[in-house]
Short mmCIF file of C-alpha atoms and ligand atoms in Angstrom, two decimals:
data_model
loop_
_atom_site.label_atom_id
_atom_site.label_comp_id
_atom_site.label_asym_id
_atom_site.label_seq_id
_atom_site.Cartn_x
_atom_site.Cartn_y
_atom_site.Cartn_z
CA MET R 1 0.16 0.19 0.04
CA THR R 2 1.31 3.53 -0.71
CA GLU R 3 1.51 6.13 2.22
CA LYS R 4 -0.91 8.26 3.19
CA MET R 5 -0.18 11.58 1.85
CA VAL R 6 0.67 14.70 4.04
CA VAL R 7 1.40 18.11 2.65
CA THR R 8 1.77 20.59 5.42
CA PRO R 9 5.01 22.87 5.85
CA TRP R 10 6.45 20.38 8.08
CA GLU R 11 5.82 17.05 6.54
CA VAL R 12 5.30 16.44 3.01
CA LYS R 13 5.04 12.30 2.54
CA GLY R 14 3.28 9.80 0.72
CA GLU R 15 2.22 9.90 -2.92
CA ILE R 16 1.14 13.04 -4.28
CA ASP R 17 -2.15 13.74 -5.80
CA TYR R 18 -1.67 17.52 -6.82
CA ASN R 19 -5.45 17.88 -7.98
CA ARG R 20 -6.52 16.69 -4.27
CA LEU R 21 -4.56 19.35 -3.10
CA ILE R 22 -6.34 21.81 -5.28
CA GLU R 23 -9.86 20.31 -3.96
CA LYS R 24 -8.42 20.40 -0.60
CA PHE R 25 -7.03 23.45 -0.14
CA GLY R 26 -8.91 25.40 -2.23
CA LEU R 27 -6.76 26.46 -5.08
CA GLN R 28 -7.42 27.68 -8.24
CA LYS R 29 -5.75 25.89 -11.88
CA MET R 30 -3.54 28.07 -13.55
CA PRO R 31 -5.64 30.27 -16.21
CA LYS R 32 -4.63 30.34 -19.61
CA LEU R 33 -1.47 32.50 -19.82
CA PRO R 34 -0.89 35.23 -22.34
CA LYS R 35 1.98 35.06 -24.75
CA ASP R 36 4.12 36.83 -23.41
CA PHE R 37 4.28 34.71 -20.05
CA ASP R 38 6.23 32.36 -21.44
CA HIS R 39 8.43 29.91 -19.21
CA TYR R 40 9.05 26.44 -18.77
CA LEU R 41 7.76 26.19 -15.22
CA PHE R 42 4.25 27.54 -16.37
CA ARG R 43 4.59 25.53 -19.87
CA ARG R 44 5.15 22.37 -18.14
CA ASN R 45 2.64 22.77 -15.70
CA ILE R 46 4.94 22.79 -12.94
CA VAL R 47 3.24 26.00 -11.40
CA PHE R 48 0.17 24.23 -11.54
CA ALA R 49 -2.04 26.08 -9.06
CA GLN R 50 -2.80 29.78 -7.69
CA ARG R 51 -5.07 32.34 -6.03
CA ASP R 52 -5.76 35.42 -7.41
CA PHE R 53 -3.13 35.25 -9.87
CA ASN R 54 -6.07 37.34 -12.08
CA LEU R 55 -4.86 40.70 -10.43
CA ILE R 56 -1.18 39.70 -11.62
CA LEU R 57 -2.41 38.65 -15.17
CA ASP R 58 -4.27 42.13 -15.26
CA ALA R 59 -1.70 44.49 -14.19
CA ILE R 60 1.13 42.84 -16.90
CA LYS R 61 -1.85 43.54 -19.76
CA LYS R 62 -2.62 47.00 -18.74
CA GLY R 63 1.30 47.79 -18.05
CA ARG R 64 0.98 48.01 -14.03
CA PRO R 65 3.02 47.93 -12.24
CA PHE R 66 3.15 44.77 -9.83
CA GLY R 67 5.31 43.07 -7.59
CA MET R 68 6.29 39.82 -6.33
CA MET R 69 7.28 38.20 -2.74
CA THR R 70 8.92 35.55 -1.58
CA GLY R 71 10.46 34.08 1.17
CA LEU R 72 13.67 31.96 2.24
CA MET R 73 14.71 29.91 5.14
CA PRO R 74 18.07 29.27 5.41
CA SER R 75 18.93 26.04 5.53
CA GLY R 76 21.15 23.94 4.07
CA LYS R 77 22.33 23.55 1.03
CA PHE R 78 20.88 25.36 -2.21
CA HIS R 79 19.42 22.38 -4.29
CA PHE R 80 17.36 21.98 -7.66
CA GLY R 81 14.40 22.24 -5.65
CA HIS R 82 15.15 26.07 -4.48
CA LYS R 83 16.29 26.12 -7.79
CA LEU R 84 12.85 26.21 -9.04
CA VAL R 85 11.66 29.43 -6.67
CA ALA R 86 14.76 30.96 -8.07
CA ASP R 87 14.09 30.82 -11.73
CA GLN R 88 10.61 31.88 -11.14
CA ILE R 89 11.89 35.15 -9.25
CA ILE R 90 14.01 35.98 -12.26
CA PHE R 91 11.59 35.57 -14.61
CA TYR R 92 9.02 38.02 -12.61
CA GLN R 93 12.10 40.49 -12.38
CA LYS R 94 12.19 40.30 -16.17
CA LEU R 95 8.92 40.94 -16.43
CA GLY R 96 8.89 44.16 -14.65
CA ALA R 97 7.99 42.94 -11.13
CA ARG R 98 9.31 44.83 -7.98
CA VAL R 99 11.02 41.99 -6.52
CA TYR R 100 11.43 41.48 -2.60
CA ILE R 101 13.05 38.54 -1.39
CA ALA R 102 12.89 38.01 2.66
CA VAL R 103 15.35 35.77 4.33
CA ALA R 104 13.29 34.15 7.10
CA ASP R 105 16.31 34.47 9.73
CA ILE R 106 14.02 35.50 12.72
CA GLU R 107 11.60 32.51 11.77
CA ALA R 108 15.20 30.37 11.85
CA TYR R 109 16.05 31.81 14.46
CA CYS R 110 12.61 30.46 16.35
CA THR R 111 12.28 27.09 14.99
CA ARG R 112 15.95 26.15 15.28
CA LYS R 113 17.77 28.42 17.25
CA PRO R 114 21.35 29.48 15.37
CA ASP R 115 22.78 32.43 15.70
CA LEU R 116 21.79 35.25 13.45
CA GLU R 117 25.02 35.59 12.11
CA SER R 118 25.46 32.54 10.64
CA LEU R 119 22.25 32.51 9.01
CA ARG R 120 22.99 35.70 7.74
CA ASN R 121 26.09 34.42 6.06
CA LEU R 122 24.47 30.99 4.79
CA ALA R 123 21.18 32.92 3.11
CA ILE R 124 24.20 35.04 1.57
CA GLU R 125 27.21 32.47 0.30
CA GLU R 126 23.89 29.35 -0.42
CA TYR R 127 20.90 31.79 -1.86
CA LEU R 128 21.71 34.86 -2.80
CA VAL R 129 25.22 34.17 -4.43
CA ASN R 130 22.83 31.57 -6.29
CA TYR R 131 19.82 33.97 -7.41
CA VAL R 132 22.93 35.86 -8.22
CA ALA R 133 24.77 33.30 -11.10
CA LEU R 134 21.05 32.72 -11.90
CA GLY R 135 20.58 36.01 -13.18
CA LEU R 136 18.94 38.31 -10.22
CA LYS R 137 19.67 41.68 -10.85
CA PRO R 138 20.06 44.46 -7.70
CA GLU R 139 17.82 46.92 -10.03
CA ASN R 140 14.19 46.62 -8.51
CA CYS R 141 15.05 43.92 -6.17
CA ASP R 142 14.72 44.26 -2.17
CA PHE R 143 16.71 41.60 -0.46
CA TYR R 144 16.23 42.26 3.25
CA PHE R 145 16.53 40.16 6.28
CA GLN R 146 13.81 39.75 8.16
CA SER R 147 15.86 40.89 11.78
CA GLU R 148 16.48 43.87 9.76
CA ARG R 149 14.15 45.50 7.69
CA SER R 150 15.78 48.23 6.48
CA SER R 151 18.01 50.96 7.32
CA LYS R 152 15.66 53.49 6.22
CA GLY R 153 13.97 54.38 9.76
CA LYS R 154 10.57 54.62 8.62
CA ARG R 155 10.12 51.60 6.60
CA ALA R 156 11.69 49.62 8.85
CA SER R 157 9.13 50.86 11.77
CA ALA R 158 6.37 50.30 9.00
CA TYR R 159 7.00 46.76 8.55
CA TYR R 160 7.61 45.51 12.29
CA SER R 161 4.69 47.67 13.27
CA LEU R 162 2.57 46.07 10.48
CA ALA R 163 3.19 42.63 11.83
CA ASN R 164 2.34 43.19 16.15
CA MET R 165 -0.87 45.49 14.40
CA PHE R 166 -1.85 42.43 12.77
CA SER R 167 -2.33 40.52 16.30
CA MET R 168 -5.59 42.44 16.55
CA ASN R 169 -6.73 40.14 13.55
CA ALA R 170 -6.00 36.62 14.34
CA THR R 171 -7.45 34.26 16.58
CA PHE R 172 -5.88 31.30 18.88
CA SER R 173 -8.42 28.63 16.89
CA GLU R 174 -6.79 29.67 13.72
CA PHE R 175 -3.17 29.81 14.68
CA LYS R 176 -4.45 25.80 16.28
CA ALA R 177 -5.32 24.74 13.16
CA VAL R 178 -2.39 26.24 11.41
CA TYR R 179 0.29 25.14 13.61
CA GLY R 180 -1.21 22.09 15.82
CA LYS R 181 0.76 23.28 18.68
CA ILE R 182 1.25 26.48 18.63
CA THR R 183 3.85 28.63 21.52
CA PRO R 184 4.59 32.38 21.48
CA SER R 185 7.34 32.29 18.87
CA LYS R 186 5.43 30.42 16.20
CA MET R 187 2.81 33.14 16.55
CA SER R 188 4.98 35.98 16.22
CA CYS R 189 6.86 34.42 13.37
CA SER R 190 3.49 33.71 11.31
CA LEU R 191 2.45 37.47 11.98
CA LEU R 192 6.01 38.72 10.52
CA GLN R 193 5.69 36.52 7.72
CA ALA R 194 2.03 37.84 7.24
CA SER R 195 3.93 41.58 7.17
CA ASP R 196 6.48 40.08 4.64
CA MET R 197 3.52 39.62 2.27
CA PHE R 198 1.71 42.32 2.70
CA HIS R 199 4.09 45.26 3.79
CA PRO R 200 4.92 45.79 0.18
CA GLN R 201 1.54 47.48 -0.27
CA LEU R 202 2.25 50.09 2.46
CA PRO R 203 3.06 53.45 1.50
CA GLU R 204 6.17 53.31 2.86
CA PHE R 205 7.04 50.80 0.19
CA GLU R 206 5.50 50.57 -2.96
CA GLY R 207 1.75 51.37 -2.52
CA LYS R 208 -1.23 49.73 -3.04
CA ILE R 209 -0.13 47.32 -5.96
CA PRO R 210 -0.84 43.74 -6.67
CA VAL R 211 1.86 40.97 -5.26
CA VAL R 212 2.12 37.53 -6.32
CA VAL R 213 3.77 35.31 -3.78
CA PRO R 214 5.54 32.09 -5.82
CA VAL R 215 5.89 29.16 -3.29
CA GLY R 216 5.95 25.04 -3.06
CA VAL R 217 2.09 23.84 -2.60
CA ASP R 218 3.01 22.97 1.12
CA GLN R 219 3.40 27.01 2.53
CA ASP R 220 -0.31 27.17 1.17
CA PRO R 221 -1.55 27.03 4.98
CA HIS R 222 0.71 30.28 5.78
CA ILE R 223 -0.88 32.09 2.58
CA ARG R 224 -4.00 31.33 3.87
CA LEU R 225 -3.29 32.59 7.33
CA ALA R 226 -1.80 35.80 6.15
CA ARG R 227 -4.63 35.94 3.48
CA ASP R 228 -7.39 36.06 6.40
CA ILE R 229 -5.66 38.04 9.08
CA ALA R 230 -5.12 41.27 6.51
CA ARG R 231 -8.73 40.85 5.10
CA ARG R 232 -9.57 41.45 8.38
CA SER R 233 -7.22 44.39 9.04
CA LYS R 234 -7.81 48.04 8.77
CA PHE R 235 -5.49 48.04 6.04
CA ASP R 236 -6.94 48.54 2.47
CA PHE R 237 -4.66 45.76 0.96
CA LEU R 238 -5.30 43.56 -1.89
CA LYS R 239 -5.47 40.07 -1.87
CA VAL R 240 -2.13 38.57 -1.87
CA ALA R 241 -1.96 36.45 -5.73
CA SER R 242 0.17 33.15 -5.00
CA THR R 243 1.44 30.75 -7.16
CA TYR R 244 1.67 26.82 -6.31
CA HIS R 245 4.63 24.66 -7.67
CA THR R 246 4.79 20.94 -7.58
CA PHE R 247 7.89 19.38 -5.74
CA MET R 248 10.86 18.78 -7.54
CA PRO R 249 11.46 14.97 -6.86
CA GLY R 250 14.39 13.93 -4.39
CA LEU R 251 16.88 11.26 -6.37
CA LYS R 252 14.98 8.13 -4.57
CA GLY R 253 11.68 9.65 -4.84
CA GLY R 254 9.99 11.94 -2.23
CA LYS R 255 11.02 15.30 -1.82
CA MET R 256 14.05 16.84 -2.63
CA SER R 257 15.09 17.68 1.11
CA SER R 258 18.01 20.20 2.42
CA SER R 259 18.38 16.98 5.41
CA ASP R 260 19.39 14.21 3.25
CA PRO R 261 22.24 14.95 1.23
CA ASN R 262 21.34 11.58 -0.84
CA SER R 263 18.00 13.05 -2.03
CA TYR R 264 19.45 16.21 -3.82
CA ILE R 265 22.12 17.62 -6.70
CA ALA R 266 23.38 21.26 -4.86
CA LEU R 267 24.22 23.71 -7.00
CA SER R 268 27.84 23.91 -5.44
CA ASP R 269 28.19 19.64 -5.88
CA SER R 270 31.19 19.00 -8.41
CA PRO R 271 29.85 17.46 -11.70
CA GLU R 272 31.31 14.42 -10.77
CA LEU R 273 29.90 14.45 -7.60
CA ALA R 274 26.36 14.95 -9.11
CA GLU R 275 27.04 11.95 -11.67
CA LYS R 276 27.87 9.57 -8.79
CA LYS R 277 24.18 11.02 -7.31
CA ILE R 278 22.60 10.36 -10.32
CA LYS R 279 24.05 6.72 -10.76
CA LYS R 280 23.15 5.49 -7.46
CA PHE R 281 20.43 7.35 -6.04
CA ALA R 282 18.37 8.60 -8.92
CA PHE R 283 14.83 6.20 -8.92
CA SER R 284 14.40 4.96 -12.33
CA GLY R 285 11.08 4.31 -14.23
CA GLY R 286 12.68 1.70 -16.09
CA ARG R 287 11.60 -2.04 -16.76
CA ALA R 288 13.34 -5.04 -14.31
CA THR R 289 14.60 -6.41 -17.47
CA LEU R 290 15.88 -5.22 -21.02
CA GLU R 291 12.58 -7.96 -22.41
CA GLU R 292 10.72 -6.09 -20.84
CA HIS R 293 11.35 -2.53 -20.88
CA ARG R 294 11.65 -2.80 -24.14
CA LYS R 295 7.69 -4.36 -24.60
CA LYS R 296 5.99 -2.02 -21.99
CA GLY R 297 8.43 0.43 -21.68
CA GLY R 298 9.52 2.94 -19.25
CA ILE R 299 7.53 5.43 -17.14
CA PRO R 300 8.86 8.70 -17.26
CA GLU R 301 6.47 10.42 -15.02
CA VAL R 302 8.32 8.42 -12.21
CA ASP R 303 11.34 8.33 -13.29
CA VAL R 304 14.12 11.00 -11.30
CA ALA R 305 16.22 10.98 -14.44
CA PHE R 306 13.74 12.37 -17.03
CA GLN R 307 11.90 15.03 -13.85
CA LEU R 308 15.02 16.23 -13.59
CA LEU R 309 15.33 17.06 -17.40
CA ARG R 310 11.79 18.47 -17.01
CA TYR R 311 12.04 20.18 -14.13
CA GLY R 312 14.67 22.23 -16.19
CA LEU R 313 17.63 20.74 -17.29
CA GLU R 314 16.40 20.19 -21.03
CA PRO R 315 14.58 23.66 -21.71
CA ASP R 316 13.93 22.62 -24.89
CA ASP R 317 10.41 21.29 -25.23
CA SER R 318 10.39 19.31 -28.41
CA ASN R 319 13.57 17.64 -27.35
CA LEU R 320 12.19 16.83 -23.81
CA LYS R 321 9.05 15.57 -25.30
CA LYS R 322 11.34 13.31 -27.60
CA ILE R 323 13.07 11.81 -24.95
CA TYR R 324 9.58 11.23 -22.94
CA ASP R 325 8.31 9.24 -26.41
CA GLU R 326 11.21 7.36 -26.85
CA TYR R 327 11.44 5.94 -23.11
CA LYS R 328 8.21 5.42 -23.06
CA SER R 329 8.35 3.52 -26.19
CA GLY R 330 11.00 1.19 -24.23
CA ARG R 331 13.91 2.31 -27.30
CA LEU R 332 15.65 4.62 -25.06
CA LEU R 333 16.53 2.17 -21.88
CA THR R 334 17.55 3.95 -18.24
CA SER R 335 20.68 4.20 -18.50
CA GLU R 336 20.91 5.90 -21.49
CA LEU R 337 18.36 8.41 -19.99
CA LYS R 338 20.46 8.59 -16.96
CA LYS R 339 23.82 9.33 -19.66
CA ILE R 340 21.22 12.39 -20.90
CA ALA R 341 20.67 13.84 -17.36
CA ILE R 342 24.46 13.35 -16.59
CA GLU R 343 25.59 15.13 -19.32
CA LYS R 344 22.84 17.94 -18.78
CA VAL R 345 23.59 18.22 -15.23
CA LYS R 346 27.44 18.64 -15.93
CA GLU R 347 27.05 20.80 -18.52
CA PHE R 348 25.06 23.14 -15.72
CA LEU R 349 27.12 23.01 -12.94
CA LYS R 350 30.41 23.75 -14.72
CA LYS R 351 28.96 26.90 -16.05
CA HIS R 352 26.13 27.54 -13.30
CA GLN R 353 30.01 27.49 -10.58
CA LEU R 354 32.10 30.13 -13.08
CA ALA R 355 29.01 32.28 -12.81
CA ARG R 356 28.86 31.61 -8.93
CA GLU R 357 32.42 33.16 -8.65
CA ARG R 358 31.48 36.59 -10.58
CA ALA R 359 28.27 36.25 -8.79
CA ARG R 360 29.91 36.68 -5.42
CA LYS R 361 31.48 40.24 -6.37
CA LYS R 362 28.27 41.41 -7.02
CA VAL R 363 26.58 40.70 -4.11
CA GLY R 364 27.32 43.28 -1.83
CA LYS R 365 24.77 45.47 -4.27
CA PHE R 366 21.89 43.86 -2.77
CA LEU R 367 23.68 44.38 0.81
CA ARG R 368 22.63 48.21 1.29
N1 LIG Y 401 7.92 30.42 6.02
C1 LIG Y 401 8.85 30.53 4.65
C2 LIG Y 401 9.97 28.59 4.40
O1 LIG Y 401 9.34 28.55 5.41
C3 LIG Y 401 9.86 31.57 4.48
C4 LIG Y 401 8.91 32.61 4.59
C5 LIG Y 401 9.18 33.48 5.15
C6 LIG Y 401 8.04 32.95 3.28
N2 LIG Y 401 8.44 34.38 4.89
C7 LIG Y 401 7.96 34.43 3.76
C8 LIG Y 401 7.61 32.39 2.20
C9 LIG Y 401 6.91 35.03 2.89
C10 LIG Y 401 6.55 33.42 1.24
C11 LIG Y 401 6.34 34.82 1.39
O2 LIG Y 401 10.59 28.24 3.77
#
């Protein structure tokens, strides 16, 4: 029997039925997107659901300003799962979004309690350097730490005051519903996170513009809570829009997770290490014997090497489709498919790691 599906911000396990999650969480599917909204994550339905995304599409259509806000918990190595969010951030920046990125160092402090300085260093070395290497630009980008919102007093005050004032609009039972066991620290982190999502709309920042929050679907409880709190508040905010992506599969199946180095390929892994990990761990959708594989064909949907290609290593849709068809028909073998993925990963990592060295010199521009 397959394991029961669990998707919460703290735990993701079992076989994930994304259509059921849409129903359970009350999400909407992605609408038909305009031509200029062309990105592999959307074309391949990896970004598969949304709330109020029409606010953003509308702003883009009318040439009006809009924002993109997301947050990261500095924890361990930056891997291909994290790259999903980075690719979206960079795409929105290219579309003209005002970009807000929160380093959730207070949240990390409250859950794991290391010191703020090592969290800061981790956020810069693992996250920011990779974002910049992948193409994030300092213009129109506000990269900040929850513990250090802004050197401009008015802005900083507005952000922290919003978190405090939101406490008036939250109830004990809804915290309980989201968190199970609640603590004062969880409550305060969740209010700060609500402020992350809504403060760009304050007059001290952008004013009332639509803002989209792209996240993994496990984060939706946080979004729901923040939206409910904001709706009841005295502030005249637009609803935050959100989009949800599916989970990058871990090498052994399940989700790529920072806590298990053999489940992910980090963007700082050497090409040789990445090759080893794929050879040794990548779950195969191939059949038990060559004969059976030729006859029945492989299962690209569960094959991790194929999914690595689908999640971005093969940017060309028609090449991807060719690989899909070849594998499904049994003409392409698991070892051959792995070889394709390995070539692509190695090529990507080599280029990316050079870009990381150049990026390291540019991070200062984001840390004013
Ligand atoms: N809680 C998020 C995480 O665990 C991080 C986060 C903090 C965040 N503030 C945010 C995400 C605002 C989206 C929007 O990864």
